[in-house]
Amino acid sequence: MKVTEKDVKYIAALSRLEISEAEMPKFTEQFNQILNYADILQKVDTTGIEPTFSILPLYNVLREDVPQEGVAHEDALKNAPAVHNDGFKVPRVIE
Amino acid sequence: MKNYITVIGLEVHAELKTKTKAFCSCSTEFGAEPNTHVCPVCLGMPGALPVLNKRVVEFAIRAGLALNCDIQKFNKMDRKNYFYPDLAKNYQISQWDEPICLGGHIDIRVNGEKKRIGITRIHMEEDAGKLVHSGLTISTSDYSAVDYNRAGVPLIEIVSEPDMRSAAEARAYMEQLKAILEYTDVCDCKMQEGSLRCDANISVMPEGATEFGTRAEIKNLNSFRALERAIEYEVERQIEIVEDGGHVVQETRTWDDANGVTLSMRSKEEAHDYRYFPEPDLVPVNLDQAWIDEIKATLPELPSARKERLLAEDVPEDNADIIVASKKVADYFDAGTKATKNLKALSNWLIGDVAGFLNAEGIEIDNPEFRITPDHLGELVNLIDKGVLSSKLAKQVFAEMLKVNEAPEALVKKLGLEQVSDAGELGKLVDEVIAANPQSIADFKAGKKKALGFLVGQIMKATHGKANPGMVNKMLMEKLQ
Ligand SMILES: [Zn+2]
């Protein structure tokens, strides 16, 4: 086992996911399965092959710098859990 | 105490002067009501797809060329993952391992010594939104309100090599960088408003050491002065720790300008695990050499070239450095050179009396409250050169020019300040003064050179400072010898 429960807890915390103690063994095992599969892929000889950053056969999709209306202020704030002074109200974040 | 060497590298974020955001068509206009320049892309709605703004790439290339970088043909964007409410997506689109520019430099000059500071890389990314806290400070706030108008505004991050060895060098680098970004017109460069931001990586090592010390990253440096003060403070803090046998902690610290100290930002530590990966919603960009060449061909004259031009025109180097540091001041100077040939004198006025007035008023040279046109300043220089005004009287005319937008020649007449250069008139005065001061004449003939100054002063007094001092001196000497 390369990935331990400690790693899973750390990654879950970074991703803001809550994982119960009961679920820990299952997630740890799945993490390792994924990494084991990656190990198999690592064995493929990729000499001379450029990394694939995108699977689409597309390059240079660029936009002209011309402003367009976005969504109305009221509509934008409809998605806010709470509103304060025309802003999305969020809990205090310690800096 | 040992001698310590300070090692400084700067990371500078410059907001690009585009009309729209980096990945959506929302306006970047400053000062709009909160959350009015937003759309599904910059609000992070599921399913919304970003599309890269062509002008962002163009401006990044432009800045890179001006900073002597190699432009990388292959470009892709990456996701930098972190949870903070200033970005609705929970990741920032940035460039990780394939930045658009590599390996540039800026030449600086500190205390007459030239030095080349390396630029490691420049990459494109998006800005975050703004958090407005409910209380006076973040720690006294119960909650914050987020404005996403700035979220998605394009930035370039310019990362220097750790080549600077003092606060003065860091300031000079920052001033040069600002000038270049201004000349190339890719950024507003308003440090106070946040369109140009600077973080400093600072460490110290004992003289002779081969490895750099542990560095601290200092944020919230929103003026040249703050940058200098923060470095000076931080260097002292780190040396003290090392001298006491301790270890500097690698951490992010914030500059508290009011108290003149740097403070630890402990919570930032975990956030450093950004888990970058290629942005699947954006396709790679392959830059065409023809486009890069086209951008290169439209680069304006840069501060370094402009400085060389001023030096060739007899402007002292210290003056030239100050003038070219601001594009507005340099443009003013260039306009003034159409009115006078004495560029050295013009440069002295500009960095002396003109800068003094602008600093005192806290305004820039293009502010209408500064009423002196470049032509008028050039004409004032000419009036001195022609002997119409003494430099003392010129200051009076200058003071009047600050109040009314009129040609200096007209003001000289209006104020009755024309210098008296009439040989007949001056000769009469010289004779009168000689006749009225026999003691001074005797003193002068006895070798007291100071007596001459007294006699000149008497004539200046009689003419209310308008006598041509050069002529008075010459005529007195002739009569007394
Ligand atoms: Zn948008």
XYZ file of C-alpha atoms and ligand atoms in Angstrom:
577
model
C 0.000 0.000 0.000
C 1.628 3.215 -1.131
C -1.166 5.518 -0.060
C -1.973 5.472 3.643
C -5.067 6.672 5.475
C -3.087 9.715 6.482
C -2.613 10.661 2.802
C -6.304 10.187 2.099
C -7.232 12.418 5.035
C -4.830 15.091 3.812
C -6.157 15.018 0.243
C -9.756 14.984 1.490
C -9.000 18.058 3.610
C -7.429 19.875 0.633
C -10.536 19.051 -1.408
C -12.920 19.996 1.409
C -14.413 16.484 1.443
C -15.698 14.874 4.595
C -14.805 11.182 4.771
C -15.909 9.129 7.763
C -13.593 6.726 9.558
C -15.748 3.854 8.287
C -15.148 4.921 4.683
C -11.390 5.279 5.121
C -10.284 1.721 4.262
C -12.412 1.734 1.094
C -11.027 5.069 -0.166
C -7.474 4.121 0.718
C -7.797 0.907 -1.248
C -9.304 2.707 -4.260
C -6.552 5.324 -4.209
C -3.988 2.558 -4.356
C -5.806 0.772 -7.167
C -5.693 3.949 -9.231
C -2.002 4.440 -8.532
C -1.241 0.815 -9.322
C -2.915 1.259 -12.668
C -0.811 4.369 -13.238
C 2.255 2.229 -12.475
C 1.291 -0.119 -15.289
C 0.985 2.837 -17.672
C 4.389 4.102 -16.543
C 5.943 0.923 -17.991
C 4.874 1.812 -21.538
C 7.812 3.071 -23.583
C 6.953 6.675 -24.499
C 10.356 7.689 -25.848
C 9.966 10.359 -28.485
C 6.272 10.942 -27.803
C 5.165 14.440 -26.812
C 3.001 14.637 -23.675
C -0.725 14.855 -24.417
C -1.993 18.023 -22.778
C -5.296 17.980 -24.584
C -7.149 15.156 -26.289
C -8.887 17.552 -28.675
C -7.365 17.987 -32.143
C -7.590 21.753 -31.637
C -5.124 24.585 -31.138
C -5.325 28.364 -30.837
C -8.965 28.844 -29.928
C -8.781 32.541 -29.128
C -11.365 35.262 -28.618
C -11.295 38.918 -29.751
C -11.114 41.461 -26.913
C -14.669 42.786 -27.278
C -16.845 43.267 -24.167
C -20.249 41.628 -23.940
C -22.972 41.825 -21.336
C -22.687 39.111 -18.731
C -25.546 38.196 -16.444
C -27.686 40.765 -14.655
C -26.545 41.685 -11.165
C -29.764 40.335 -9.589
C -29.469 37.053 -11.468
C -25.837 36.639 -10.472
C -26.716 37.013 -6.810
C -29.542 34.472 -7.048
C -26.844 31.827 -6.719
C -25.429 33.323 -3.541
C -26.279 31.425 -0.362
C -26.595 34.845 1.272
C -26.120 38.437 0.124
C -24.495 41.385 1.859
C -23.876 44.820 0.284
C -24.380 43.511 -3.256
C -21.787 40.823 -2.587
C -21.770 37.055 -2.064
C -21.821 36.690 1.707
C -19.287 34.119 2.883
C -18.069 33.049 6.332
C -15.030 34.851 7.649
C -11.888 33.359 6.190
C -8.844 33.508 8.419
C -5.886 34.913 6.565
C 28.495 40.048 14.337
C 29.196 38.388 10.992
C 28.609 40.117 7.713
C 25.477 38.974 5.949
C 24.505 38.946 2.324
C 20.886 39.681 1.490
C 19.290 37.730 -1.350
C 16.100 39.106 -2.913
C 13.870 37.883 -5.731
C 10.655 39.608 -6.747
C 7.370 38.225 -8.046
C 5.392 40.962 -9.721
C 1.755 40.716 -10.798
C 0.659 43.166 -13.496
C -2.979 43.517 -14.510
C -3.186 43.690 -18.281
C -4.956 46.649 -19.892
C -7.445 44.599 -21.879
C -11.090 45.560 -22.373
C -12.337 42.112 -21.346
C -11.374 39.410 -18.880
C -8.926 36.601 -19.657
C -11.441 33.808 -20.289
C -14.819 35.544 -20.740
C -16.137 38.705 -22.400
C -16.983 40.557 -19.177
C -15.685 44.120 -19.011
C -12.550 44.836 -16.932
C -13.596 48.447 -16.319
C -12.518 49.668 -12.910
C -14.861 50.989 -10.211
C -18.145 49.381 -11.313
C -20.843 48.438 -8.757
C -20.077 45.067 -7.099
C -20.903 41.956 -9.149
C -22.005 43.794 -12.289
C -19.163 42.574 -14.561
C -19.843 38.880 -14.114
C -21.026 35.924 -16.196
C -21.308 32.128 -15.869
C -17.582 31.694 -16.680
C -16.142 34.033 -14.057
C -18.788 32.985 -11.518
C -17.682 29.359 -11.936
C -21.033 27.966 -13.100
C -20.968 24.261 -13.942
C -20.719 23.727 -17.678
C -19.496 27.232 -18.522
C -16.455 27.119 -20.807
C -13.567 29.587 -20.804
C -12.088 30.945 -24.069
C -8.702 32.697 -23.980
C -8.592 36.401 -24.915
C -6.210 36.903 -27.859
C -5.076 40.261 -26.513
C -3.887 38.653 -23.270
C -1.459 36.519 -25.280
C -0.434 39.546 -27.341
C 0.272 41.662 -24.224
C 2.210 38.849 -22.556
C 4.377 38.520 -25.678
C 4.800 42.294 -25.829
C 5.945 42.483 -22.205
C 8.204 39.446 -22.692
C 9.929 40.942 -25.733
C 10.445 44.266 -23.920
C 11.997 42.353 -21.004
C 14.409 40.477 -23.297
C 12.724 37.095 -22.818
C 12.500 34.094 -25.135
C 8.893 33.617 -26.199
C 7.813 29.980 -25.935
C 5.903 28.814 -28.997
C 3.956 26.107 -27.152
C 1.560 27.314 -24.479
C -0.981 25.606 -22.297
C -2.912 26.688 -19.238
C -3.060 24.848 -15.906
C -5.333 24.733 -12.900
C -3.956 25.897 -9.587
C -6.287 24.422 -6.985
C -7.136 26.196 -3.757
C -10.204 26.924 -1.712
C -10.669 30.582 -1.028
C -13.897 32.460 -1.757
C -12.144 35.066 -3.940
C -12.312 32.563 -6.829
C -15.686 30.987 -7.433
C -14.271 27.975 -9.313
C -12.000 26.902 -6.431
C -9.091 27.011 -8.832
C -7.187 29.693 -10.637
C -6.316 29.280 -14.301
C -2.592 29.915 -14.588
C 0.485 28.542 -16.350
C 2.621 26.074 -14.430
C 5.370 24.284 -16.356
C 5.035 25.925 -19.771
C 5.116 29.699 -19.162
C 4.873 31.964 -22.193
C 8.221 33.711 -21.539
C 11.558 32.441 -20.216
C 14.936 33.956 -19.451
C 14.871 37.753 -19.707
C 16.624 40.557 -17.858
C 16.416 44.175 -16.714
C 19.434 46.461 -16.357
C 19.418 48.656 -13.276
C 21.733 51.392 -11.979
C 22.212 51.973 -8.233
C 24.652 54.624 -6.946
C 26.168 54.890 -10.393
C 26.775 51.133 -10.679
C 25.124 49.096 -13.393
C 23.787 45.621 -12.720
C 21.805 43.086 -14.714
C 18.883 41.362 -12.936
C 17.661 38.127 -14.480
C 14.017 37.344 -15.193
C 13.217 33.648 -14.748
C 9.808 33.562 -16.359
C 6.555 35.341 -17.171
C 3.259 33.512 -17.170
C -0.372 34.384 -17.867
C -3.092 33.903 -15.254
C -6.348 35.323 -13.957
C -6.919 37.671 -11.032
C -9.195 36.829 -8.095
C -12.256 38.659 -6.790
C -12.291 41.114 -3.924
C -13.278 40.288 -0.360
C -14.909 43.087 1.578
C -14.861 42.337 5.285
C -17.777 43.248 7.500
C -15.592 44.534 10.342
C -12.632 46.885 10.320
C -10.121 44.059 9.933
C -10.460 40.452 8.900
C -10.156 39.198 12.479
C -12.967 41.408 13.781
C -15.291 40.431 10.897
C -18.046 37.858 11.258
C -18.308 37.406 7.516
C -17.109 38.841 4.208
C -18.837 39.923 0.999
C -17.268 38.868 -2.300
C -17.254 41.040 -5.423
C -16.336 39.007 -8.518
C -15.819 41.982 -10.864
C -12.032 41.491 -10.711
C -12.242 37.690 -10.887
C -10.876 36.624 -14.246
C -9.124 39.916 -15.055
C -5.901 38.961 -16.875
C -2.528 39.169 -15.156
C 1.022 38.424 -16.043
C 3.317 37.297 -13.252
C 6.927 38.306 -13.756
C 9.351 36.265 -11.643
C 12.905 37.529 -11.191
C 16.035 35.551 -10.402
C 17.265 35.980 -6.796
C 19.808 38.488 -8.118
C 19.154 41.521 -5.928
C 21.354 42.161 -2.904
C 19.777 45.246 -1.300
C 16.517 47.114 -0.857
C 17.858 49.813 -3.188
C 18.476 47.254 -5.950
C 14.988 45.803 -5.497
C 13.501 49.269 -5.754
C 15.524 50.080 -8.869
C 14.399 46.799 -10.482
C 10.773 47.530 -9.635
C 11.032 51.092 -10.981
C 12.570 49.858 -14.236
C 9.973 47.119 -14.589
C 7.155 49.590 -14.015
C 8.602 51.948 -16.622
C 8.878 49.145 -19.206
C 5.300 47.994 -18.582
C 4.128 51.602 -18.918
C 6.064 52.219 -22.136
C 4.740 49.024 -23.708
C 1.246 50.075 -22.590
C 0.250 46.646 -21.295
C -0.500 47.752 -17.705
C -1.786 50.831 -15.835
C 0.915 50.299 -13.214
C -1.032 51.848 -10.333
C 0.580 50.250 -7.300
C -1.800 51.830 -4.792
C -4.855 50.608 -6.711
C -3.374 47.151 -7.104
C -2.912 46.985 -10.879
C 0.807 46.397 -10.202
C 1.596 44.230 -7.164
C 4.842 42.981 -5.751
C 5.830 40.074 -3.484
C 9.416 39.786 -2.277
C 11.323 36.593 -1.466
C 13.990 37.509 1.050
C 16.758 35.524 2.717
C 20.094 36.223 4.363
C 23.327 34.202 4.411
C 26.660 34.748 6.131
C 29.342 36.158 3.859
C 31.193 33.328 2.156
C 28.306 30.855 2.432
C 27.589 28.857 -0.729
C 23.915 28.203 -0.093
C 21.104 30.726 0.254
C 19.397 30.989 3.631
C 15.749 30.025 4.198
C 13.522 32.600 2.580
C 10.359 34.341 3.674
C 7.863 35.645 1.141
C 6.586 39.129 1.922
C 3.232 40.245 0.545
C 1.239 43.486 0.519
C 3.992 45.737 -0.846
C 1.954 48.369 -2.627
C 4.459 51.165 -3.066
C 8.191 51.501 -3.798
C 8.611 52.859 -0.287
C 6.811 49.858 1.249
C 9.040 47.516 -0.764
C 12.203 49.181 0.503
C 11.062 49.444 4.129
C 9.780 45.864 4.223
C 13.079 44.492 2.901
C 15.102 46.530 5.378
C 12.909 45.345 8.257
C 12.861 41.707 7.157
C 16.629 41.513 6.642
C 17.199 42.851 10.131
C 14.658 40.393 11.582
C 16.280 37.403 9.874
C 19.838 38.391 10.827
C 18.722 38.725 14.429
C 17.250 35.206 14.382
C 20.410 33.706 12.866
C 22.671 35.649 15.240
C 20.664 34.288 18.196
C 21.323 30.772 16.962
C 17.818 30.239 15.561
C 16.467 29.234 12.168
C 14.422 31.370 9.816
C 11.076 29.689 9.082
C 10.033 29.391 5.450
C 6.688 31.173 5.447
C 4.499 33.864 3.944
C 4.508 37.165 5.793
C 2.528 40.338 5.250
C 3.891 43.889 5.426
C 2.113 46.055 8.002
C 2.832 49.521 6.654
C 1.366 51.442 9.603
C 3.555 49.655 12.153
C 6.542 49.088 9.874
C 6.778 45.330 10.531
C 6.270 42.040 8.688
C 3.817 39.562 10.253
C 3.430 35.819 9.777
C 0.404 34.596 7.758
C 0.290 31.100 9.236
C -2.873 29.959 7.516
C -1.269 30.274 4.083
C 0.964 27.234 4.693
C -1.365 24.371 3.829
C -2.597 26.307 0.805
C 0.788 25.856 -0.866
C -0.174 22.377 -2.059
C -1.797 23.576 -5.268
C -1.956 20.250 -7.189
C -1.524 21.848 -10.610
C -2.793 19.956 -13.626
C -3.431 20.905 -17.276
C -6.671 22.888 -17.735
C -8.894 20.513 -19.735
C -11.332 23.277 -20.741
C -8.747 25.218 -22.776
C -6.839 23.931 -25.781
C -3.094 24.612 -26.175
C -1.848 27.641 -28.071
C 0.911 27.342 -30.672
C 2.375 30.748 -31.344
C 3.187 31.701 -34.874
C 6.612 33.343 -35.378
C 5.027 35.850 -37.784
C 2.738 37.093 -35.014
C 5.646 37.425 -32.581
C 7.609 39.364 -35.232
C 4.621 41.597 -35.858
C 4.368 42.439 -32.150
C 8.120 43.025 -31.993
C 7.884 45.494 -34.883
C 5.343 47.604 -32.987
C 7.325 47.845 -29.730
C 7.835 51.497 -28.793
C 11.158 53.042 -27.815
C 11.950 51.515 -24.409
C 13.339 53.353 -21.360
C 16.893 52.076 -21.933
C 16.963 53.321 -25.551
C 15.384 56.591 -24.521
C 18.009 57.054 -21.850
C 20.814 56.502 -24.385
C 19.215 59.166 -26.572
C 19.090 61.658 -23.686
C 22.720 60.938 -22.743
C 23.736 61.628 -26.351
C 21.962 64.977 -26.040
C 24.050 66.016 -23.034
C 21.500 65.268 -20.325
C 23.316 64.160 -17.114
C 22.832 60.441 -16.367
C 21.128 60.967 -12.988
C 18.615 63.298 -14.651
C 18.081 60.896 -17.536
C 17.341 58.007 -15.140
C 14.650 60.028 -13.367
C 13.098 61.327 -16.595
C 12.838 57.995 -18.405
C 11.486 56.219 -15.304
C 8.074 57.711 -16.093
C 6.748 57.639 -19.639
C 4.643 60.729 -18.957
C 7.652 62.712 -17.754
C 9.760 61.459 -20.662
C 7.048 62.443 -23.151
C 6.852 65.888 -21.536
C 10.609 66.235 -21.828
C 10.556 65.230 -25.492
C 7.857 67.818 -26.173
C 9.970 70.451 -24.415
C 12.972 69.722 -26.638
C 11.026 71.236 -29.532
C 11.183 74.630 -27.784
C 14.800 74.722 -26.579
C 18.211 73.360 -27.519
C 19.567 73.487 -23.953
C 18.419 70.012 -22.878
C 20.660 69.876 -19.846
C 18.972 72.973 -18.402
C 15.544 71.659 -19.398
C 16.264 68.384 -17.579
C 17.409 70.289 -14.486
C 14.158 72.257 -14.361
C 12.150 69.105 -14.853
C 13.713 67.044 -12.065
C 14.142 70.105 -9.814
C 11.398 72.715 -9.654
C 8.810 70.827 -11.679
C 9.201 67.548 -9.736
C 9.211 69.558 -6.491
C 5.852 71.108 -7.334
C 4.314 67.820 -8.498
C 5.482 65.969 -5.376
C 4.195 68.703 -3.081
C 0.800 68.630 -4.806
C 0.784 64.852 -5.083
C -0.124 65.006 -8.771
C 1.289 63.639 -12.012
C 2.748 65.735 -14.789
C -0.319 65.308 -17.035
C -2.678 66.666 -14.360
C -4.331 69.902 -15.586
C -3.474 71.497 -12.241
C 0.094 71.583 -13.490
C -0.274 74.510 -15.910
C 3.176 74.732 -17.482
C 3.270 73.352 -21.009
C 6.499 71.753 -22.294
C 6.838 74.650 -24.784
C 6.665 77.237 -22.023
C 9.269 75.450 -19.908
C 11.573 75.315 -22.939
C 10.987 79.048 -23.565
C 11.856 79.818 -19.939
C 15.192 78.024 -20.412
C 15.795 80.119 -23.545
C 15.098 83.395 -21.696
C 17.830 82.534 -19.192
C 20.241 81.518 -21.948
C 19.614 84.772 -23.804
C 20.313 86.780 -20.667
C 16.783 88.157 -20.454
C 16.352 86.543 -17.015
C 18.798 85.748 -14.240
C 18.255 82.284 -12.771
C 16.907 83.979 -9.659
C 14.307 85.949 -11.589
C 13.484 82.851 -13.619
C 12.301 81.210 -10.389
C 9.853 84.086 -9.920
C 8.572 83.667 -13.455
C 8.321 79.897 -12.883
C 6.214 80.492 -9.756
C 3.880 82.684 -11.836
C 3.745 80.083 -14.624
C 2.435 77.570 -12.075
C -0.517 79.905 -11.484
C -1.416 81.021 -15.001
C -1.040 79.268 -18.305
C 0.881 82.038 -20.111
C 4.126 82.196 -22.059
C 7.094 83.137 -19.850
C 7.999 86.034 -22.149
C 4.605 87.653 -21.577
C 4.916 87.060 -17.829
C 8.358 88.698 -17.725
C 6.797 91.856 -19.196
C 3.720 91.634 -16.983
C 5.844 91.303 -13.828
C 8.403 93.861 -15.026
C 11.230 91.383 -14.502
C 13.317 91.889 -17.598
C 16.971 91.709 -16.769
C 18.855 94.943 -17.284
C 21.582 94.208 -19.813
C 21.919 97.697 -21.196
C 25.616 98.656 -20.964
C 24.856 102.380 -20.643
C 22.374 101.952 -17.826
C 24.534 99.438 -15.957
C 27.654 101.606 -16.440
C 25.905 104.497 -14.740
C 24.957 102.301 -11.786
C 28.491 100.892 -11.511
C 29.904 104.419 -11.352
C 27.381 105.424 -8.689
C 28.158 102.426 -6.514
C 31.908 102.942 -6.823
C 31.504 106.585 -5.846
C 29.290 105.753 -2.866
C 31.547 103.003 -1.395
C 35.157 104.198 -1.187
C 35.896 101.862 1.738
C 34.922 98.758 -0.269
C 37.042 99.923 -3.191
C 40.013 100.308 -0.889
C 39.351 96.855 0.622
C 39.157 95.283 -2.809
C 42.399 96.927 -3.920
C 43.984 95.684 -0.681
C 43.154 92.132 -1.780
C 39.786 91.484 -0.102
C 37.934 89.725 -2.920
C 34.763 89.660 -0.835
C 34.354 93.389 -1.334
C 33.480 92.774 -4.983
C 30.520 90.651 -3.955
C 29.282 93.464 -1.758
C 29.465 95.927 -4.645
C 27.615 93.548 -6.999
C 24.999 93.092 -4.278
C 24.495 96.862 -4.071
C 23.788 97.040 -7.796
C 21.414 94.066 -7.655
C 19.613 95.774 -4.798
C 19.290 99.033 -6.715
C 17.763 97.162 -9.687
C 15.561 94.843 -7.578
C 17.623 91.908 -8.761
C 17.208 92.710 -12.418
C 20.772 93.705 -13.329
C 22.599 91.125 -15.441
C 25.024 89.784 -12.807
C 27.598 88.607 -15.360
C 27.792 92.038 -16.943
C 27.896 93.832 -13.602
C 30.802 91.672 -12.468
C 32.720 92.272 -15.657
C 32.148 96.029 -15.648
C 33.140 96.408 -11.992
C 36.352 94.436 -12.560
C 37.216 96.600 -15.533
C 36.678 99.853 -13.616
C 38.634 98.681 -10.560
C 41.669 97.315 -12.326
Zn -17.293 36.792 -16.986
